[in-house]
XYZ file of C-alpha atoms in Angstrom:
444
model
C 0.166 0.079 0.188
C 1.781 2.863 -1.169
C 0.149 5.282 0.808
C 1.175 8.347 -0.970
C -1.361 10.104 0.719
C 0.148 13.317 0.353
C -2.499 14.709 -2.245
C 0.043 17.087 -3.572
C 3.212 15.141 -3.347
C 5.439 18.355 -3.467
C 8.650 16.458 -3.605
C 7.364 13.806 -6.052
C 6.195 16.697 -8.389
C 9.213 18.345 -8.511
C 11.033 14.937 -9.266
C 8.647 13.604 -11.833
C 8.674 17.066 -13.546
C 12.478 16.965 -13.592
C 12.286 13.415 -14.675
C 10.152 14.364 -17.700
C 8.855 11.060 -18.109
C 6.749 8.013 -16.661
C 7.560 4.544 -15.636
C 6.008 3.549 -18.686
C 3.688 5.087 -21.419
C 0.074 4.196 -21.113
C -0.661 1.836 -24.057
C -3.213 -0.779 -24.487
C -6.170 0.670 -22.913
C -8.775 -1.795 -22.648
C -12.482 -1.037 -21.432
C -14.236 -3.110 -18.621
C -17.847 -2.563 -17.822
C -19.290 -3.328 -14.345
C -22.676 -2.901 -12.995
C -21.988 0.763 -12.407
C -18.944 1.587 -14.007
C -16.739 1.629 -17.265
C -13.106 1.420 -16.649
C -10.497 2.219 -19.268
C -7.226 0.667 -18.111
C -3.797 -0.627 -18.930
C -3.644 -2.808 -15.786
C -4.391 -6.398 -15.845
C -7.928 -7.576 -16.379
C -8.103 -8.674 -12.657
C -7.179 -5.219 -11.525
C -9.563 -3.479 -13.805
C -12.268 -5.614 -12.754
C -11.599 -5.222 -8.957
C -11.651 -1.359 -9.138
C -15.032 -1.946 -11.192
C -16.336 -4.027 -8.482
C -15.086 -1.486 -5.764
C -17.052 1.344 -7.526
C -20.163 -0.853 -7.837
C -20.039 -1.088 -3.889
C -19.466 2.585 -3.233
C -22.515 3.458 -5.659
C -24.572 0.965 -3.349
C -23.469 3.243 -0.457
C -24.412 6.424 -2.063
C -27.599 5.103 -3.399
C -28.708 3.958 0.195
C -27.755 7.378 1.264
C -29.725 9.286 -1.219
C -32.659 6.886 -0.990
C -32.540 7.567 2.947
C -32.849 11.396 2.172
C -35.956 10.913 -0.185
C -34.201 12.064 -3.645
C -35.131 10.733 -6.983
C -32.618 10.204 -9.788
C -32.672 11.791 -13.046
C -30.456 9.514 -14.729
C -28.147 6.450 -14.019
C -24.944 7.349 -15.661
C -22.203 5.312 -15.738
C -19.136 6.186 -13.535
C -16.296 6.488 -15.794
C -12.691 5.586 -14.564
C -9.289 5.948 -16.376
C -7.166 3.540 -14.619
C -3.277 4.019 -15.060
C -1.024 1.000 -14.083
C 1.441 3.074 -12.202
C 1.428 6.192 -10.344
C 4.095 7.916 -12.262
C 2.134 7.433 -15.360
C -0.827 8.721 -13.786
C 0.975 12.133 -12.500
C 2.671 12.412 -16.034
C -0.858 12.693 -17.500
C -1.882 15.043 -14.660
C 0.683 17.663 -15.541
C 0.517 17.221 -19.115
C -3.103 17.825 -19.286
C -3.729 20.231 -16.674
C -0.419 22.372 -16.678
C -0.148 21.920 -12.735
C 2.497 20.400 -10.852
C 0.971 18.876 -7.815
C -1.239 15.900 -8.634
C -3.885 14.589 -6.268
C -4.224 10.934 -5.552
C -7.264 10.976 -7.970
C -9.188 13.460 -9.558
C -12.156 13.908 -12.271
C -11.120 15.123 -15.787
C -13.789 17.126 -17.422
C -12.320 16.681 -20.749
C -12.718 12.820 -20.502
C -15.596 13.057 -18.261
C -13.715 10.638 -16.189
C -12.038 9.926 -12.919
C -8.441 9.444 -13.205
C -6.438 7.493 -11.173
C -3.931 4.683 -10.660
C -3.523 1.292 -9.267
C -2.358 0.490 -5.956
C -4.661 -2.368 -4.657
C -3.516 -2.038 -0.787
C -3.601 1.660 -0.625
C -6.208 2.711 1.933
C -5.946 6.290 1.279
C -6.197 5.974 -2.481
C -9.296 3.807 -1.801
C -11.068 6.690 0.326
C -10.087 9.284 -2.582
C -11.728 7.025 -5.034
C -14.798 7.025 -2.714
C -14.814 10.756 -2.682
C -14.008 11.162 -6.459
C -16.881 9.058 -7.307
C -19.224 10.794 -5.015
C -19.122 13.776 -7.543
C -20.260 11.669 -10.635
C -22.973 9.897 -8.557
C -24.380 13.202 -7.576
C -24.571 13.936 -11.144
C -27.547 11.395 -11.323
C -29.406 13.589 -9.179
C -28.321 17.083 -10.012
C -25.630 19.027 -11.724
C -26.104 22.449 -10.198
C -24.837 21.708 -6.579
C -22.556 24.639 -5.518
C -19.043 23.540 -4.674
C -19.132 23.665 -0.872
C -22.093 21.246 -0.908
C -20.450 18.835 -3.691
C -17.260 18.749 -1.878
C -18.961 18.715 1.344
C -20.427 15.491 0.558
C -17.470 14.138 -1.021
C -15.623 14.947 2.352
C -18.389 13.412 4.292
C -18.234 10.064 2.351
C -14.496 10.185 2.411
C -14.360 9.767 6.267
C -16.490 6.684 6.009
C -14.492 3.370 6.947
C -14.738 0.979 3.998
C -13.658 -2.607 3.427
C -10.811 -2.967 0.392
C -13.968 -4.149 -1.809
C -15.534 -0.917 -1.180
C -18.237 -1.700 1.225
C -19.244 0.343 4.024
C -18.034 -0.916 7.572
C -18.952 2.505 9.494
C -19.598 5.891 9.280
C -17.128 7.906 10.636
C -16.025 11.551 10.777
C -13.472 12.572 8.402
C -10.476 12.954 11.086
C -7.998 15.248 9.408
C -10.933 17.748 8.762
C -12.071 17.472 12.222
C -8.587 17.957 13.598
C -7.827 20.780 11.529
C -11.186 22.524 12.010
C -10.982 22.230 15.984
C -7.648 23.678 15.842
C -8.744 26.784 13.765
C -12.120 27.193 15.808
C -10.004 27.783 18.803
C -7.978 30.470 17.245
C -8.839 34.313 16.377
C -9.601 33.378 12.574
C -11.290 30.767 11.015
C -14.118 30.482 8.110
C -17.654 30.765 9.336
C -20.250 28.655 7.578
C -22.253 31.750 6.403
C -19.012 32.779 4.582
C -18.761 29.590 3.031
C -22.061 29.072 1.496
C -21.843 32.477 0.099
C -18.947 31.468 -2.158
C -19.789 30.962 -5.740
C -17.548 28.013 -7.327
C -14.981 30.202 -8.643
C -14.336 31.817 -5.241
C -14.107 28.310 -3.622
C -11.686 27.098 -6.319
C -9.733 30.085 -5.510
C -9.997 30.147 -1.902
C -6.152 29.574 -0.777
C -5.302 32.563 -2.935
C -8.302 34.763 -1.602
C -7.855 33.943 2.066
C -3.961 33.547 2.279
C -4.412 34.051 6.314
C -6.516 31.075 6.396
C -5.378 26.982 6.148
C -5.487 26.116 2.431
C -7.809 23.344 3.212
C -10.073 24.819 5.721
C -12.979 25.391 3.295
C -13.005 21.624 2.617
C -13.006 20.954 6.297
C -15.585 23.436 6.951
C -17.791 22.128 4.217
C -17.525 18.601 5.794
C -18.464 20.043 9.145
C -21.388 21.701 7.963
C -22.959 18.335 6.374
C -21.803 16.329 9.339
C -23.535 18.639 11.987
C -26.496 18.929 9.960
C -26.860 15.141 9.047
C -25.483 13.373 12.264
C -25.093 15.638 14.988
C -27.599 18.267 15.327
C -30.682 17.414 17.705
C -33.090 19.865 15.613
C -34.460 18.247 12.777
C -34.471 21.239 10.951
C -30.933 21.353 10.367
C -31.067 17.751 8.371
C -34.448 18.927 6.524
C -32.626 22.137 5.382
C -29.923 20.081 3.827
C -32.678 17.797 2.195
C -34.716 20.575 1.041
C -31.811 22.407 -0.736
C -30.723 19.074 -2.447
C -34.226 18.549 -3.792
C -34.433 21.876 -4.844
C -31.180 21.889 -6.858
C -32.879 18.664 -8.224
C -36.061 20.611 -9.355
C -35.009 23.963 -10.146
C -31.371 23.737 -10.595
C -29.136 26.864 -9.748
C -31.797 29.317 -8.759
C -32.236 26.806 -5.655
C -31.295 29.024 -2.229
C -29.716 27.612 0.877
C -31.784 29.593 3.323
C -30.805 30.128 7.165
C -33.042 32.269 9.071
C -30.764 32.741 12.215
C -26.946 32.220 11.303
C -25.898 33.281 14.677
C -27.985 30.431 16.318
C -26.694 27.863 13.657
C -23.212 28.742 13.959
C -23.119 28.565 17.808
C -24.767 25.153 17.706
C -22.362 23.890 14.748
C -19.286 24.962 16.688
C -20.276 23.513 19.995
C -20.890 20.331 18.359
C -17.994 20.061 16.398
C -15.663 21.180 19.344
C -17.290 18.552 21.392
C -16.219 15.791 18.907
C -13.410 13.504 19.987
C -10.681 14.110 17.434
C -7.985 11.401 18.483
C -6.933 8.433 16.205
C -7.943 5.229 17.622
C -6.441 2.625 15.339
C -3.321 2.357 12.713
C -5.588 3.731 9.768
C -6.609 6.824 11.725
C -3.051 7.543 12.422
C -2.337 7.049 8.640
C -5.200 9.309 7.803
C -3.889 12.146 9.802
C -0.101 11.649 8.654
C -1.284 11.860 5.095
C -3.302 15.332 6.039
C 0.033 16.615 7.600
C 2.173 15.455 4.882
C -0.156 17.102 2.254
C 0.502 20.579 4.192
C 4.272 19.899 3.997
C 4.485 19.324 7.740
C 6.710 16.201 7.410
C 7.775 16.133 10.978
C 4.628 15.587 12.162
C 3.720 13.263 9.538
C 6.600 11.141 10.420
C 5.594 10.864 13.981
C 2.021 9.926 12.810
C 3.178 7.218 10.593
C 5.688 5.888 13.320
C 2.682 5.823 15.718
C 0.513 3.781 12.924
C 3.409 1.493 12.775
C 3.573 0.965 16.509
C -0.191 -0.294 16.075
C 0.202 -2.408 13.172
C 4.131 -3.057 12.058
C 2.880 -4.719 8.947
C 0.340 -2.329 7.558
C 1.186 -2.036 4.088
C 2.824 1.293 2.601
C 3.482 2.876 6.013
C 7.272 2.168 6.114
C 7.323 3.402 2.543
C 5.690 6.553 3.513
C 7.580 7.061 6.340
C 10.830 6.796 4.229
C 9.375 9.360 1.914
C 9.101 11.490 4.839
C 12.453 11.144 6.061
C 13.891 11.979 2.596
C 12.022 15.393 2.574
C 13.439 15.861 6.019
C 16.706 15.285 4.551
C 17.312 11.779 6.636
C 18.762 9.600 3.819
C 20.023 6.640 6.039
C 16.519 6.605 7.949
C 14.744 6.774 4.545
C 16.858 3.876 3.420
C 16.203 1.845 6.245
C 12.408 2.481 5.932
C 12.427 1.725 2.295
C 14.500 -1.710 2.760
C 11.579 -2.656 5.484
C 9.137 -1.590 2.649
C 10.585 -3.606 0.241
C 10.565 -6.916 2.254
C 6.665 -6.412 2.780
C 5.931 -5.488 -1.064
C 8.737 -7.114 -2.946
C 7.162 -6.816 -6.451
C 6.855 -3.079 -6.086
C 8.967 -1.050 -8.597
C 8.532 2.319 -6.873
C 10.571 1.115 -3.710
C 13.766 0.045 -5.454
C 13.384 3.308 -7.657
C 13.281 5.559 -4.635
C 16.113 3.554 -2.876
C 18.087 4.337 -6.028
C 17.420 7.863 -5.932
C 18.169 8.355 -2.349
C 21.575 6.345 -3.051
C 22.493 8.902 -5.668
C 21.284 11.579 -3.210
C 19.521 13.281 -6.258
C 16.874 14.904 -3.737
C 19.465 16.383 -1.314
C 21.291 19.466 -1.586
C 24.622 17.915 -1.797
C 25.629 14.547 -3.191
C 28.001 13.565 -0.397
C 28.048 9.882 0.307
C 26.388 8.847 -3.041
C 26.563 5.303 -4.399
C 25.963 4.968 -7.726
C 27.107 1.258 -7.996
C 24.429 0.227 -5.245
C 21.958 2.702 -6.821
C 22.234 1.424 -10.612
C 21.768 -2.026 -9.387
C 18.615 -0.985 -7.679
C 17.440 1.096 -10.712
C 17.969 -1.967 -12.796
C 15.602 -4.000 -10.348
C 13.011 -1.244 -10.702
C 13.219 -1.357 -14.345
C 12.470 -5.042 -14.610
C 9.644 -4.695 -12.205
C 8.001 -2.196 -14.240
C 8.194 -4.159 -17.143
C 11.645 -2.845 -18.797
C 10.189 -0.165 -20.870
C 9.919 3.013 -18.360
C 11.490 6.224 -19.494
C 11.633 7.632 -15.794
C 13.657 4.539 -14.516
C 15.826 4.722 -17.787
C 16.628 8.259 -16.655
C 17.514 7.443 -13.313
C 19.867 4.740 -14.620
C 21.114 7.448 -16.917
C 22.148 9.641 -14.046
C 23.816 6.412 -12.261
C 25.732 6.274 -15.470
C 26.572 9.824 -15.264
C 27.673 9.494 -11.801
C 30.270 6.907 -12.609
C 31.404 9.077 -15.176
C 30.201 6.345 -18.083
C 29.457 8.751 -20.913
C 29.098 5.855 -23.433
C 26.438 4.306 -21.014
C 24.517 7.411 -20.774
C 24.365 7.755 -24.395
C 23.003 4.289 -24.789
C 20.451 4.758 -22.050
C 19.047 7.719 -23.798
C 18.742 6.296 -27.078
C 16.389 3.537 -25.301
C 14.615 6.169 -23.991
C 14.312 8.076 -27.231
C 12.355 4.733 -28.709
C 9.789 4.834 -26.005
C 8.868 8.506 -25.957
C 6.873 10.637 -28.401
C 8.326 13.434 -30.466
C 7.211 16.103 -28.131
C 9.357 14.507 -25.306
C 12.502 14.059 -27.396
C 14.188 17.429 -27.055
C 13.992 17.039 -23.318
C 15.859 13.384 -23.391
C 18.439 14.994 -26.014
C 19.156 18.059 -23.801
C 19.478 15.751 -20.974
C 21.993 13.588 -22.629
C 24.263 16.508 -22.955
C 23.785 17.848 -19.389
C 24.807 14.500 -18.016
C 27.730 13.933 -20.181
C 29.075 17.269 -19.132
C 29.128 16.119 -15.441
């Protein structure tokens, strides 16, 4: 479970942007259809079908939720997903099509009208992110006019639920990171009031971080979640739940002219704040610690994230992916020896995962450190070649890492041979980058 739950992945973003390639180009897309989903993937048939089954089960939970609110569907649109075999090719697609540098774990691509994600069967956070993203498409069966605060609030509401690996509901739970974040800000002098949130148009919601640089960049999501959780799960006044239900029904019937009406914001916000602050915001099991660690890593607080990953391992030493994520945090903190120790343990738990030896090799080359003191290109090359074999033998990104290893050894001929292999794999638009890279590496 490569819990790259960083959602933004600041380091990986800069690293793979520098790499200019992906583990392997997405070729051979095949379409698999399940009851609720169309999955277009270059993964194995078994993986694509497992994702389709997971989406089917997610939809069953969504259907039960909306049936409980008394909403009537307008359509039965399929949930469309584009599934990449590796995280790297997913991230390359994201950068190429959006022009942005910080890929999430999964997202909705309007140009494809599809969820876009990558395969990692054991990744709990990726599974919950898929649950979040699927909820957006499912809501389209009822209305396409929900304002962002409601749409994202519902998605965050669902994302907090505990699900099985197959996508079945185990327990409705709070969104723990949202709760911790919100409680922290509610205790300070500045926060985001619900009345301000619901006044945001979609553009303001999307541009929130720039509009409100004095607030946490995720606070609008946490506040959206809290307003839904309070109204649907906490409030003792049935009018609060009915207000959400009525708004959803009005959106279904009259669209964007629907209005979220609150007669007394002072009373609502007072009861909302008291109820949210009264909730227990402490992790209980290993997955809770992972969820919190992911949130802190998203905000580049790798010290806190590392501590939380360590606490997750204390609860469950074999929880898949946590050793890898802890190693990744150590790289971000500049602790290369500690990172290698974690990656070694991660590899013992997941020996067929190509990304682990890839990052071990990068770490041995010190590519992500300010200084390359202590670099070991021989060991790095051996690990990079192992990563290449696990990735199928045709990965521009791993070949590039191999070229860096040869450059560190001073083998210019090997750099040339490796770059030629890359040029046979990439499109014309990427060739100038690799040709320039060859000259740069040979100049070292």
